[in-house]
Every structure is written in structure tokens, then in C-alpha cells.
mmCIF file of C-alpha atoms in Angstrom:
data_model
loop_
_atom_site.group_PDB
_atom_site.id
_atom_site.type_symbol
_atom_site.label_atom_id
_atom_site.label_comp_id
_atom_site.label_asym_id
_atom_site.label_seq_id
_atom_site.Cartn_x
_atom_site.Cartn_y
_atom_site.Cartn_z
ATOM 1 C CA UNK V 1379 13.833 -12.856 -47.754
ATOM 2 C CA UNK V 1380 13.483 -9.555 -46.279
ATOM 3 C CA UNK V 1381 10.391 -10.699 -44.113
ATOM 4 C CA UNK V 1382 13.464 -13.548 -42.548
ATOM 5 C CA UNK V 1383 15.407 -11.368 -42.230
ATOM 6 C CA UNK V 1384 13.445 -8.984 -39.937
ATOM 7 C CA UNK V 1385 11.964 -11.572 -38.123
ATOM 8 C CA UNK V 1386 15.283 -12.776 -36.980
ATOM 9 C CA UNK V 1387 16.247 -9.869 -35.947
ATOM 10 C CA UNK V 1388 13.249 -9.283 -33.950
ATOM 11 C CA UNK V 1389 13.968 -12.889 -32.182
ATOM 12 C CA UNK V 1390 17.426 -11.921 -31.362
ATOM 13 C CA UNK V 1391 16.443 -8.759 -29.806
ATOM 14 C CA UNK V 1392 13.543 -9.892 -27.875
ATOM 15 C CA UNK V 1393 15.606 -13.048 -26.400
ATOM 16 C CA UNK V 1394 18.679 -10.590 -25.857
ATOM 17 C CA UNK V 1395 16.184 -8.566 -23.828
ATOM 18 C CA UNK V 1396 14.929 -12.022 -21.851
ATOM 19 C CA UNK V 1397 18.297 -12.222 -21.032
ATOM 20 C CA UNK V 1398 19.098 -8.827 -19.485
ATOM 21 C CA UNK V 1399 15.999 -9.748 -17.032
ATOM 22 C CA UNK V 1400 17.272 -12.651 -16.057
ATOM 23 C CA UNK V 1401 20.721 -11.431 -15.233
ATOM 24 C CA UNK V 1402 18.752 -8.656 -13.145
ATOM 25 C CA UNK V 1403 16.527 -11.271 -11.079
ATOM 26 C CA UNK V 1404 20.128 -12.769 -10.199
ATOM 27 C CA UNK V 1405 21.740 -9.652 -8.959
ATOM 28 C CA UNK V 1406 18.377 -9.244 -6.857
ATOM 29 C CA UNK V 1407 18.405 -12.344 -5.255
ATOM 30 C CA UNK V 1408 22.203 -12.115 -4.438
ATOM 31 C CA UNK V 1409 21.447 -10.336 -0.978
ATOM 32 C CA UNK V 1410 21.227 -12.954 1.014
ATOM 33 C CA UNK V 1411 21.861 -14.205 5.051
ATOM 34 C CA UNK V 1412 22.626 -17.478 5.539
ATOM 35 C CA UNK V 1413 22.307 -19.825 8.783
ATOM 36 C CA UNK V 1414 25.226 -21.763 10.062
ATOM 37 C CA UNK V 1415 24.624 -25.107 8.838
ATOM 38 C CA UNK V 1416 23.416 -23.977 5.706
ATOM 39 C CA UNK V 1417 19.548 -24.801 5.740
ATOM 40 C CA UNK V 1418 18.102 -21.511 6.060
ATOM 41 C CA UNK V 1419 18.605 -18.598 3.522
ATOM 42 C CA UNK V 1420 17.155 -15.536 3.795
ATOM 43 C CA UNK V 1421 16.455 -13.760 0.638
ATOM 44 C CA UNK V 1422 16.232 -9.799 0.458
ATOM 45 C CA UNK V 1423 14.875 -8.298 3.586
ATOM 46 C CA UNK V 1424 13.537 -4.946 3.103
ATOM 47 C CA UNK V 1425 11.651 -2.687 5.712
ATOM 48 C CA UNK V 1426 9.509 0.280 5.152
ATOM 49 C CA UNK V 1427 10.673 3.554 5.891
ATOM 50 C CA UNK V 1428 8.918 4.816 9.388
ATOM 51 C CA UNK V 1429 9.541 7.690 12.502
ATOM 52 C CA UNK V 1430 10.710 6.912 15.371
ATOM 53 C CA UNK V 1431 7.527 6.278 17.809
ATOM 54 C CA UNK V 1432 5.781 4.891 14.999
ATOM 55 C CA UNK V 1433 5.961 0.985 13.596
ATOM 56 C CA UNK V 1434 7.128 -0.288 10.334
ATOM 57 C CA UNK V 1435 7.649 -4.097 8.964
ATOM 58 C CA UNK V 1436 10.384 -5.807 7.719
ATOM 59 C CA UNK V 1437 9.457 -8.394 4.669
ATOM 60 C CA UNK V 1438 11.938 -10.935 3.317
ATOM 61 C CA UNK V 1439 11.879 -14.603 1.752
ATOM 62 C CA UNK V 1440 12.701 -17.728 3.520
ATOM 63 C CA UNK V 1441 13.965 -20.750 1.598
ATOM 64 C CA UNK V 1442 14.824 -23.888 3.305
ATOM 65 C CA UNK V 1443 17.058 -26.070 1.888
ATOM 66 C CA UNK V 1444 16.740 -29.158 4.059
ATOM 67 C CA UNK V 1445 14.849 -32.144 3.623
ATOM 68 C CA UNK V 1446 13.088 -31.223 7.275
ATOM 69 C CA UNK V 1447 10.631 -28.521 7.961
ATOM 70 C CA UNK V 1448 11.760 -25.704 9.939
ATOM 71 C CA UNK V 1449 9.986 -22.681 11.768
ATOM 72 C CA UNK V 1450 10.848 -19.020 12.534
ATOM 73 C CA UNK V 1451 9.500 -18.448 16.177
ATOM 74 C CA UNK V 1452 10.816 -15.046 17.149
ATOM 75 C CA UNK V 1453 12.605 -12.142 15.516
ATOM 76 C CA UNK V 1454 14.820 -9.665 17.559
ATOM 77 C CA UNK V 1455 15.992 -6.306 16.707
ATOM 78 C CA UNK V 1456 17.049 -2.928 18.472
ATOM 79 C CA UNK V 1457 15.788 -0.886 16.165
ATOM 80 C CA UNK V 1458 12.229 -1.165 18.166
ATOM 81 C CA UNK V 1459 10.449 -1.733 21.615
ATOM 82 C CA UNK V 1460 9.038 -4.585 20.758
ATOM 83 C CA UNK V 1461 9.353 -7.078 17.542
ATOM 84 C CA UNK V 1462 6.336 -9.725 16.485
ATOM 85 C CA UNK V 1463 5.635 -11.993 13.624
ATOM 86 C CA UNK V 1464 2.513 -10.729 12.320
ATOM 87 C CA UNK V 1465 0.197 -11.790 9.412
ATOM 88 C CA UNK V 1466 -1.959 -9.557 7.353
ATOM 89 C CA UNK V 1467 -5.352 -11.200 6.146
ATOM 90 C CA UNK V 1468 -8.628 -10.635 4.200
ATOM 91 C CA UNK V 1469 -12.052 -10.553 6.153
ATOM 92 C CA UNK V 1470 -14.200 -10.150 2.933
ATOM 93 C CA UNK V 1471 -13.837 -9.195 -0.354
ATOM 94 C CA UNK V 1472 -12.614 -5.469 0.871
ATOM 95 C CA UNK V 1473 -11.926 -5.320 4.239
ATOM 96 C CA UNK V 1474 -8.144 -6.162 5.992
ATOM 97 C CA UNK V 1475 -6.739 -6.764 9.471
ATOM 98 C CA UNK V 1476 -3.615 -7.611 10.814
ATOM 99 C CA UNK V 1477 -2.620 -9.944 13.901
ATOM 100 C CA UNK V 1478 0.032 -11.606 15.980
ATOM 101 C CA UNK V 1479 0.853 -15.291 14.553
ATOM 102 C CA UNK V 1480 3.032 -17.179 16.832
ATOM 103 C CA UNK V 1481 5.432 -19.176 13.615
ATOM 104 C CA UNK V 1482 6.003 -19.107 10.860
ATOM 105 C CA UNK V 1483 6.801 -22.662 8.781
ATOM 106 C CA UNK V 1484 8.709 -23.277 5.884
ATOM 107 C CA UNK V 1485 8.527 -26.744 4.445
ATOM 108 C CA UNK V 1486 11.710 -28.956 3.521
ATOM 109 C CA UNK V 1487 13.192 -27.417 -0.055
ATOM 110 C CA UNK V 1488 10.489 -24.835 -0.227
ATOM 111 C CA UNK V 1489 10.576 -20.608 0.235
ATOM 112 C CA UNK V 1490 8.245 -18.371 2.355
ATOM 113 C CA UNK V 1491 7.587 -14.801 1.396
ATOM 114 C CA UNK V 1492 7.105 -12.422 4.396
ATOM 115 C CA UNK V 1493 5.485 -9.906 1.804
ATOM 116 C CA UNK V 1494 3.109 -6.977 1.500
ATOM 117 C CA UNK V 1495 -0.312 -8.202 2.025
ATOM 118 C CA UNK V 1496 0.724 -11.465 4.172
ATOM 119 C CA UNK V 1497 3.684 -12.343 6.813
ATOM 120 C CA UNK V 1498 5.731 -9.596 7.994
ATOM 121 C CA UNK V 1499 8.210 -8.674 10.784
ATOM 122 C CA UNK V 1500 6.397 -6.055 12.737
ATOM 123 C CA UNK V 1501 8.620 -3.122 14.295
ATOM 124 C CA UNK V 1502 6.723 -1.526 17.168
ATOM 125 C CA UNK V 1503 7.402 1.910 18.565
ATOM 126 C CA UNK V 1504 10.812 2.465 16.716
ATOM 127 C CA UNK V 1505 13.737 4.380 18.562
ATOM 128 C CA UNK V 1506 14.753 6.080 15.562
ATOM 129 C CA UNK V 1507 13.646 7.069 12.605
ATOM 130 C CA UNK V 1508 14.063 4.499 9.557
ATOM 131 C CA UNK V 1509 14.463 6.824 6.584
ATOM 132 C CA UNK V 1510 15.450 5.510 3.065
ATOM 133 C CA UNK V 1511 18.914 4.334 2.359
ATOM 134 C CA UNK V 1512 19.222 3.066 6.078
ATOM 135 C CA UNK V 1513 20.213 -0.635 7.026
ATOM 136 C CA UNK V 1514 18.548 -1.927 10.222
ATOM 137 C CA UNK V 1515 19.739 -5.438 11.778
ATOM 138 C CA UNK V 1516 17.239 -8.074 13.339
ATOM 139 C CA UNK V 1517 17.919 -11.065 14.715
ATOM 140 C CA UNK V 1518 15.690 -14.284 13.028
ATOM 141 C CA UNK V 1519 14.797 -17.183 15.191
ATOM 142 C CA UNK V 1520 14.287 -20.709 13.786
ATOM 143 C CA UNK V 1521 13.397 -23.913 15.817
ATOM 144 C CA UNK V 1522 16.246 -26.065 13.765
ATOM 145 C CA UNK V 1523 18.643 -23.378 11.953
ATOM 146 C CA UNK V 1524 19.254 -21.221 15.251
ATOM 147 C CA UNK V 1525 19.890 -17.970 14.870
ATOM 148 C CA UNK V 1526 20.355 -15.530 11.328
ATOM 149 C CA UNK V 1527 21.617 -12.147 11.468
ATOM 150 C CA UNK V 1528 20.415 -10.424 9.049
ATOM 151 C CA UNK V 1529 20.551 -6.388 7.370
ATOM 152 C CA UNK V 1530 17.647 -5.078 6.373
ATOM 153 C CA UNK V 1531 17.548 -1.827 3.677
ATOM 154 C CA UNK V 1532 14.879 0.642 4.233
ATOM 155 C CA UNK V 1533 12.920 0.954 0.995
ATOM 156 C CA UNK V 1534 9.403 1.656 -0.024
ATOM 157 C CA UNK V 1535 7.485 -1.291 -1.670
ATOM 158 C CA UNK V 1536 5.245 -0.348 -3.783
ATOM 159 C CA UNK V 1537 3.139 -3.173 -4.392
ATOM 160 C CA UNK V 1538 0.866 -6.177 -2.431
ATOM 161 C CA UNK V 1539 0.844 -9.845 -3.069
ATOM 162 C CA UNK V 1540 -1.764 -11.328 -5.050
ATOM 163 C CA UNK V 1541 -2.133 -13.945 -2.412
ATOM 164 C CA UNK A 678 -31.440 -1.640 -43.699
ATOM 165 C CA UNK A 679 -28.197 -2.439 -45.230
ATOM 166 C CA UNK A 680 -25.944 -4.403 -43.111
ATOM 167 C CA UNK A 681 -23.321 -1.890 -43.263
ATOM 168 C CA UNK A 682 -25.169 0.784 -41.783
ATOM 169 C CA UNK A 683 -25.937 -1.386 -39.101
ATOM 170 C CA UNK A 684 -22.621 -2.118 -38.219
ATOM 171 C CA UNK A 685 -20.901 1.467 -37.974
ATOM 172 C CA UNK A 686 -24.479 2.887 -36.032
ATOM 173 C CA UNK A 687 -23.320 -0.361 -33.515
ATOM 174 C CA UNK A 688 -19.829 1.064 -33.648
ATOM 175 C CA UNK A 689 -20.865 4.364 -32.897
ATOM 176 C CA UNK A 690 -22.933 3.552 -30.081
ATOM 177 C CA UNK A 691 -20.239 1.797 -28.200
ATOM 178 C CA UNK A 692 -17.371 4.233 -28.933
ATOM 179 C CA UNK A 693 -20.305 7.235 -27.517
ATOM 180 C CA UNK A 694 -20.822 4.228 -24.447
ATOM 181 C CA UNK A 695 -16.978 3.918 -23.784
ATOM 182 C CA UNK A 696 -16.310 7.517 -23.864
ATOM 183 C CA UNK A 697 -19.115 8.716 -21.618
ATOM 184 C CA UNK A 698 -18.309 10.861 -18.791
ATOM 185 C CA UNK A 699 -21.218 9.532 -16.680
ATOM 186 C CA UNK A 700 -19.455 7.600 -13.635
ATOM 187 C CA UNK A 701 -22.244 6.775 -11.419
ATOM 188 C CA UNK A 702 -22.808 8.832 -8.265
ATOM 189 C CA UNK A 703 -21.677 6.449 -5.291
ATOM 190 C CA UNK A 704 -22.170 8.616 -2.489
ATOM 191 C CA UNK A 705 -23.358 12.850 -2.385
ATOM 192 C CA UNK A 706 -21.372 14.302 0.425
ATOM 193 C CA UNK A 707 -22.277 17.778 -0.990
ATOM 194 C CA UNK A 708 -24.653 18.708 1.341
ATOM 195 C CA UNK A 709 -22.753 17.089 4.384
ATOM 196 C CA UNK A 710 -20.182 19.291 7.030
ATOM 197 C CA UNK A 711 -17.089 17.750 8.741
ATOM 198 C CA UNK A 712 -14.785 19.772 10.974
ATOM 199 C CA UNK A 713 -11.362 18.010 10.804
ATOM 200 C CA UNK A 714 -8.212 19.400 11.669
ATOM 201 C CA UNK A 715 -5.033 19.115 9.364
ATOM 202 C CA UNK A 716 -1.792 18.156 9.521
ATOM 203 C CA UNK A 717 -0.856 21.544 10.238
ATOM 204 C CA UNK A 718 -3.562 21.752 12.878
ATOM 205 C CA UNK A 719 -5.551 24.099 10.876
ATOM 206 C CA UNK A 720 -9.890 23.512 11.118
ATOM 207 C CA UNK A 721 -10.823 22.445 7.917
ATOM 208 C CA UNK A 722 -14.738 22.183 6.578
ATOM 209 C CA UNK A 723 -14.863 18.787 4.359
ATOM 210 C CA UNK A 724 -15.593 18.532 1.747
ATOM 211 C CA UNK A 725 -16.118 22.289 1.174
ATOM 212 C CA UNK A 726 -12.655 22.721 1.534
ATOM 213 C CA UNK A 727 -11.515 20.887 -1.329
ATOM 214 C CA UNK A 728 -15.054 21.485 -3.411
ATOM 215 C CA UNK A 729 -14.151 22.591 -6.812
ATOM 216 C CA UNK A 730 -11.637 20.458 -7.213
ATOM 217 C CA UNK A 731 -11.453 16.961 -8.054
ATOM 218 C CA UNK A 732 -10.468 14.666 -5.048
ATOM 219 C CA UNK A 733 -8.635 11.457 -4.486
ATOM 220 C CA UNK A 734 -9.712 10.103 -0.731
ATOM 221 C CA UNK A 735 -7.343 7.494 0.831
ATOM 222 C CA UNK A 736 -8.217 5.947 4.110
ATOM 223 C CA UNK A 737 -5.414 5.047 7.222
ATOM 224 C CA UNK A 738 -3.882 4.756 10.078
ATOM 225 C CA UNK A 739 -0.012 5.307 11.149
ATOM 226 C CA UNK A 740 0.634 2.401 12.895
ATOM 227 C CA UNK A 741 -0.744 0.142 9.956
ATOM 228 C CA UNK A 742 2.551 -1.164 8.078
ATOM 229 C CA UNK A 743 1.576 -2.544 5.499
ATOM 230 C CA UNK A 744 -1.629 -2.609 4.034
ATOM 231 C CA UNK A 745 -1.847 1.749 4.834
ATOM 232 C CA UNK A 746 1.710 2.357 3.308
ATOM 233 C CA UNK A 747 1.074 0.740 0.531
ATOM 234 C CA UNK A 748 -2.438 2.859 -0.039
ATOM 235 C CA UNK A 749 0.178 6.035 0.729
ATOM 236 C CA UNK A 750 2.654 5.100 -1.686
ATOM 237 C CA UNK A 751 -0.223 4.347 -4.398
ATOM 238 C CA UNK A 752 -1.645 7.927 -3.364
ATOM 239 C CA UNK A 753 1.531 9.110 -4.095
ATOM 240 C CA UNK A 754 2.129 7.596 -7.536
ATOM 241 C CA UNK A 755 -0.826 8.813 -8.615
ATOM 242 C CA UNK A 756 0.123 12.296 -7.971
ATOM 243 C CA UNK A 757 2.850 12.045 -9.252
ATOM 244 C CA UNK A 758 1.298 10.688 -12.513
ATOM 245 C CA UNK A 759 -1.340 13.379 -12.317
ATOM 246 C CA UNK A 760 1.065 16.006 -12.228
ATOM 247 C CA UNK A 761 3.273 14.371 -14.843
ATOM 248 C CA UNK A 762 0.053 14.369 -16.898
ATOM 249 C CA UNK A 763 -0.179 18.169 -16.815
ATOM 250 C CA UNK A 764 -3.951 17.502 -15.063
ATOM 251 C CA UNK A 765 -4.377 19.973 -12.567
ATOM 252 C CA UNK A 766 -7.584 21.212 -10.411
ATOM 253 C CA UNK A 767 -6.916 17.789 -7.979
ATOM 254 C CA UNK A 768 -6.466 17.771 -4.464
ATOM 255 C CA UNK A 769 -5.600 14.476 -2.444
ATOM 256 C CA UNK A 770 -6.348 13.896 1.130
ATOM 257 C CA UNK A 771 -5.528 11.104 3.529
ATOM 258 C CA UNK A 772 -8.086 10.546 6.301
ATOM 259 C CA UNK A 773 -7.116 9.023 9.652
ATOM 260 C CA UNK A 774 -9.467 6.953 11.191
ATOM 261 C CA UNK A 775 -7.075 6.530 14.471
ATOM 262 C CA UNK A 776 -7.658 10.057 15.678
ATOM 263 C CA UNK A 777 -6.630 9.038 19.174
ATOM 264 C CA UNK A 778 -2.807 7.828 17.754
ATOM 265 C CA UNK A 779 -3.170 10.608 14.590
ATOM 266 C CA UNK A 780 -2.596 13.575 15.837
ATOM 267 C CA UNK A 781 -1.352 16.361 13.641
ATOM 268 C CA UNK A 782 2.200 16.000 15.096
ATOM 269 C CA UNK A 783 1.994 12.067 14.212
ATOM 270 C CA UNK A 784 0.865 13.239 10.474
ATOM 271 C CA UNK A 785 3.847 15.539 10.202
ATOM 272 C CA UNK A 786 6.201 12.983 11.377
ATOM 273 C CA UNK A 787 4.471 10.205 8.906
ATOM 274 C CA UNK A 788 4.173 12.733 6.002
ATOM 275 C CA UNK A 789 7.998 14.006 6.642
ATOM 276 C CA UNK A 790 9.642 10.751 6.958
ATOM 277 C CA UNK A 791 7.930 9.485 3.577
ATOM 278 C CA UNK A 792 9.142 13.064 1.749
ATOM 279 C CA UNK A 793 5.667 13.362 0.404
ATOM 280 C CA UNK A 794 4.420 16.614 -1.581
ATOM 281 C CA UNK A 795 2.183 18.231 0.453
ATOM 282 C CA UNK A 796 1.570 20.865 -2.275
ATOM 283 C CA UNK A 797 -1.858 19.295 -2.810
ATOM 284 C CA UNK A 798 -1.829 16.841 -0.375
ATOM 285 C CA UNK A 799 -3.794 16.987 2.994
ATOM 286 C CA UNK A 800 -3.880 14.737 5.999
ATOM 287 C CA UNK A 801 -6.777 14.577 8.260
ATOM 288 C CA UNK A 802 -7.547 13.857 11.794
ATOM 289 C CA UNK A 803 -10.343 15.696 14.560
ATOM 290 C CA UNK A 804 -12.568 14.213 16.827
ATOM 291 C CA UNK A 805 -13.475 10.491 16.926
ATOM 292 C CA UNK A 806 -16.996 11.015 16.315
ATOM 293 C CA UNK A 807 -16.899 13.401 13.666
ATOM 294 C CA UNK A 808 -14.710 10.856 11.995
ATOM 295 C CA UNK A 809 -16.904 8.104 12.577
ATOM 296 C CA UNK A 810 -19.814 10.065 10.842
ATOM 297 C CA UNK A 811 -18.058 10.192 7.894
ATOM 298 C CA UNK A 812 -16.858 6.610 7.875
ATOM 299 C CA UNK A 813 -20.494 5.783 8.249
ATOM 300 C CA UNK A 814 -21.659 8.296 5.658
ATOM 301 C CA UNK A 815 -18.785 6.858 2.836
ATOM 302 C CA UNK A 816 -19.141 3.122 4.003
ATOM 303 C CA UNK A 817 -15.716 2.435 5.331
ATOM 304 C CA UNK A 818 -15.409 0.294 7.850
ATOM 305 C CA UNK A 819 -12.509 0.380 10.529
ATOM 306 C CA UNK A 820 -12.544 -1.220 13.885
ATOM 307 C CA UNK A 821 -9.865 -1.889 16.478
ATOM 308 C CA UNK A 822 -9.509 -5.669 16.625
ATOM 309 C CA UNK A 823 -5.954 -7.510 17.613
ATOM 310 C CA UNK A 824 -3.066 -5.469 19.827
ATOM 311 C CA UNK A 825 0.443 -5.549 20.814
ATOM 312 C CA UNK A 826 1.857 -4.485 24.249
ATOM 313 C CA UNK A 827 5.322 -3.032 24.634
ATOM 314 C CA UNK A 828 7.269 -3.925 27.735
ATOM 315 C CA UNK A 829 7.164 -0.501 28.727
ATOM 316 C CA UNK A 830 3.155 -0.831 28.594
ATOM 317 C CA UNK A 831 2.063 1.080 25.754
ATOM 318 C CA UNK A 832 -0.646 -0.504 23.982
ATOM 319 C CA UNK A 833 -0.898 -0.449 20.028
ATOM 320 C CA UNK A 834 -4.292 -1.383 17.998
ATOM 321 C CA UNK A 835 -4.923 -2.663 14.835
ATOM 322 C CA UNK A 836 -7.566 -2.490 13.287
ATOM 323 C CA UNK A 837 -9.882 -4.289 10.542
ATOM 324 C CA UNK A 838 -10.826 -2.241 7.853
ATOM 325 C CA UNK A 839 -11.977 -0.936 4.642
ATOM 326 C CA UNK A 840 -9.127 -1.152 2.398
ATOM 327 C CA UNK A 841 -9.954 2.109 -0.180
ATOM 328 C CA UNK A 842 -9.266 5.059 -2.170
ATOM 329 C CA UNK A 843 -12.528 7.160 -3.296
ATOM 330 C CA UNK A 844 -12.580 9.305 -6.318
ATOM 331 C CA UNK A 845 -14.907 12.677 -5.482
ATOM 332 C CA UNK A 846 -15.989 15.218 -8.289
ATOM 333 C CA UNK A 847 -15.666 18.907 -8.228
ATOM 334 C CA UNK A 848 -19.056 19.262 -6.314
ATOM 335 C CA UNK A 849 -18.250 16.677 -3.379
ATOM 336 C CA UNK A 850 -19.560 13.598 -5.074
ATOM 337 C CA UNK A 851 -17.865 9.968 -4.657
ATOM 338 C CA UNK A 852 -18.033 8.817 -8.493
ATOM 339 C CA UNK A 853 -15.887 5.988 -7.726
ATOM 340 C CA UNK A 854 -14.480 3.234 -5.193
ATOM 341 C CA UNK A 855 -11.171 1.628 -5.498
ATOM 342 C CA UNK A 856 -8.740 -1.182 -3.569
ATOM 343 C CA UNK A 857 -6.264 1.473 -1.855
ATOM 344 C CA UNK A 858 -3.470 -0.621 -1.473
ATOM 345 C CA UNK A 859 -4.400 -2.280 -4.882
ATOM 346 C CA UNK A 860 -5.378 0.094 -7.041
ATOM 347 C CA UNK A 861 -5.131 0.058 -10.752
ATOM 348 C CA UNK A 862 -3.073 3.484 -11.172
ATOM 349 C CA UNK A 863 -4.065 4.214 -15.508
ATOM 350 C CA UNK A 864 -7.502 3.571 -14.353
ATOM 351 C CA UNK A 865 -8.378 6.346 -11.517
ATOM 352 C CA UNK A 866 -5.932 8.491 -13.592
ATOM 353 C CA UNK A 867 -8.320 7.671 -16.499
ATOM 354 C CA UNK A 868 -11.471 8.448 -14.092
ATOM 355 C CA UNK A 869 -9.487 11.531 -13.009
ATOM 356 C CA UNK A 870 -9.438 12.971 -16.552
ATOM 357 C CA UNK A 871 -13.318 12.081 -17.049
ATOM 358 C CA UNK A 872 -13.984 14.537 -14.322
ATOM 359 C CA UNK A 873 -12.038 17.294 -14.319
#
């Protein structure tokens, strides 16, 4: 009886706890920028913090909610000299680079992660420094959706995509 | 032999395996001499500078921003574990292999906008082929590849490269080779222990 009893209390905690996360991942996702007609949603931009001279990235999710594919082609901001989409990639096993990419593509009803490690918004020769805690707008660019204005919070990220 | 006795002489061999100090020498930079200059624009000897202490060795460039910040930040956690940790005797240094962009002021500025504790923390830059030296003498790789121009013509590199944080002992030994921006933070922290 005693061995029930514990063990239901153990469920109820542990699925109280699953709960609490889930409410969190909510909250999270809850920054969003959306385009006029609806289709494209961007999902938590972030940029890293940077000086001013220097370049930094903005990373962010893109989920379109159409039934057509879509592309972001350019990104403006005046935060920086000049603003690319760039990709980060894997030569071998240990070695990275980074380059220019001209779109990126989100399929219909699918999401794109500009993320550590992969797609990013790349800020070069800033104006001002980015510390933390600052907001930073930028301009996105899609082929169908027009244009987003979105804010941006300077953070650090701490970790890279396992893509 | 009873079966018994066997099984805990096993047992005993693998627990002495698993707790072995002995992390293979990777690379002896002991008898090797770098002039780099600091952050602070002081001439440093490496690794002399740092011998007797155990060293954590990250590899980057300023303009990287992304893969580089993220081999900072893991830098920085580790420190910050270290410290929590009580271990002490560690020194951490962050080598540029951009010397022509790094310049000491460009290290203050990326150090300073970060907030990072330079308390044991050094940043590196000097001349391009003393750098290069060393990059050939540790085995990281780092080559300008793609570029961006700005309007106003200035002309930014990126380059392809080894992605790494080394672990050196007291006597300017690598013991160890990690993923910098990927790093598994208990484990050098574990490796850290081993060797101080």
C-alpha cells in the first residue's frame, strides 16, 4: 500500500514538473513578428552581443504557414554597414567556415532555424556597440510575405546546433 | 583460482584504468618559444608564460560570429566552473589567428563588450608568422576563404578553420583536444582536475 502510495506521488510530481516545461516553451515562443498576410512568423530573434567596428549575427526561426514555399532574400538593418544571409558549414570532421548564401527557403507549413552552427543574419562592421539587454531592429525580406520588422534582443547563446 | 577472486582483481583493474592520470601527450610545446603580444600589448613568451600552470587554449578570430563566440562563451563557462570548483593553478588564453584584424585594441573591445574575467584570462595576437608557427606546431588549421565588402570598401575575411580548445599541463604539454564551440564542459573540467 505504501509502495502505491509513493509511486503516485512520484507520478504526480514528475508530470506536474512536465508541465511547468511546457508552460515555459510557450512563454518562449510567444516573441514573435508576424508578416502582413499572415504566412510568415518569425520566432525569437536573438543577436550576439558585439563592439561597434566588429560583426555579430542575428539567429531566429522562420515558420511558414502557407501551403506555398516562400524565401527570405535580403535582411536590412541600421545597426551595421552592411547585412548578409550567411551559412556556417562543416569541411571535415573538425574544421568550419562560413559564407554568403544568397536565400534562404522555407517550405509550405514548415520552420527554418537561423541557429548557431548553420543560417544566420550576419551584422558587418556595427555602428554601435550591441551590449546585453539591447534590442536592435532589422528589416526581413521574403519573395511572397514582403517585408517583417522585426526586434532583435542581444543575448549570448551558449550552445550550437547538432545539425 | 576461485571465480570470485577473479572478478574483484577485474574490478580493480578497471577502477585503477578509469582513474589513471595518464592523458596521452598530444603535442610537447615545452621546448618551443613564441613572442605574442597581449591584450594589453604586453610581449609575452608562450608557453613559458603560463608554464606551471594548467592551461585551457581556445582558438579565434573577432569577426567570426558564431562558431568563435560560441568557443568564447564555452571558455568562459568553464572558468567559471573551474573557479566554482575551488580548482585553482589554471590559466586560459584565447589565441587569434587574424593578427592583421586582432590587434590588442580589437581584443580589449571584444573582451570588454563580453564582460569577461580577465583575472586569468589572456588574449593573444603578434606577428602573422609567429602565429602561423604555432598553428602549424598544434595542428590548427585556419585559412581565409569567403569575404564580404562594405559599401564603404572595407573588406572582411572569413576563414575555414580548426574548430578547438586544447588542454596543456603544467610543463607546456597538450594532453588533450576538444570541439571549441562544442565542448563537453564536466569532461575538460574532469581532465582539468587529472592534471593539476
Amino acid at each position: 500500500m505504501k509502495k502505491l502510495l509513493f509511486l503516485t506521488v512520484f507520478l504526480f510530481l514528475f508530470f506536474s514538473c512536465r508541465q511547468n516545461d511546457d508552460i515555459k516553451t510557450d512563454k518562449d515562443s510567444d516573441y514573435e513578428f508576424q508578416s502582413s498576410d499572415g504566412t510568415i512568423t518569425i520566432i525569437n530573434p536573438v543577436m550576439r552581443p558585439s563592439a561597434k567596428g566588429m560583426n555579430s549575427a542575428i539567429f531566429l526561426s522562420i515558420k511558414n504557414n502557407s501551403l506555398i514555399a516562400d524565401s527570405l532574400f535580403s535582411v536590412e538593418s541600421d545597426i551595421a554597414e552592411l547585412v548578409e544571409i550567411h551559412e556556417t558549414f562543416r569541411v571535415n570532421k573538425d574544421k568550419m567556415g562560413m559564407r554568403h548564401v544568397e536565400h534562404v527557403v522555407i517550405q509550405p507549413d514548415s520552420i527554418v532555424m537561423l541557429e548557431p552552427g548553420s543560417y544566420h543574419i550576419m551584422l558587418i562592421d556595427l555602428y554601435q556597440d550591441a551590449v546585453i539587454g539591447k534590442e536592435v531592429k532589422a528589416i526581413l525580406l521574403f519573395k511572397h510575405a514582403g517585408e517583417i520588422t522585426i526586434t532583435a534582443q542581444v543575448k549570448d547563446l551558449l550552445n550550437i546546433s547538432n545539425r | 583460482m576461485p571465480r570470485n577472486i577473479i572478478f574483484t582483481f577485474i574490478t580493480l583493474l578497471l577502477l585503477l584504468i578509469s582513474c589513471s592520470k595518464d592523458l596521452p601527450i598530444v603535442e610537447n610545446l615545452s621546448e618551443s618559444d613564441y613572442q605574442l603580444l597581449t591584450q594589453d600589448s604586453i610581449i609575452v613568451n608562450f608557453p613559458k608564460f603560463a608554464q606551471g600552470k594548467v592551461v585551457v587554449m581556445g582558438f579565434i578570430f573577432t569577426n567570426c560570429p558564431d562558431i568563435c563566440p560560441l568557443t568564447t562563451n564555452n571558455m568562459r563557462i568553464i572558468q567559471e566552473k573551474a573557479k566554482k570548483d575551488g580548482i585553482r593553478n589554471l590559466e586560459f588564453i584565447a589565441l587569434s589567428f587574424d593578427p592583421d584584424t586582432d590587434t590588442p585594441t580589437v581584443l580589449t573591445d571584444y573582451i570588454r563588450i563580453r564582460n569577461l574575467d580577465r583575472s586569468n584570462w589572456t588574449f593573444l595576437t603578434g606577428d602573422k608568422n609567429v602565429i602561423k608557427s604555432l598553428l602549424k606546431k598544434v595542428q590548427v588549421f585556419a585559412m581565409p576563404s569567403d569575404s564580404s565588402t562594405t559599401p564603404s570598401g572595407k573588406k572582411y575575411y572569413y576563414y575555414i578553420h580548426t574548430d578547438r580548445i586544447s588542454l596543456i599541463d603544467t610543463e607546456g604539454r597538450i594532453r588533450k583536444n576538444y570541439s571549441g564551440s562544442s565542448i563537453n564542459i564536466d569532461e575538460i573540467v574532469s581532465d582539468i582536475k587529472l592534471l593539476n
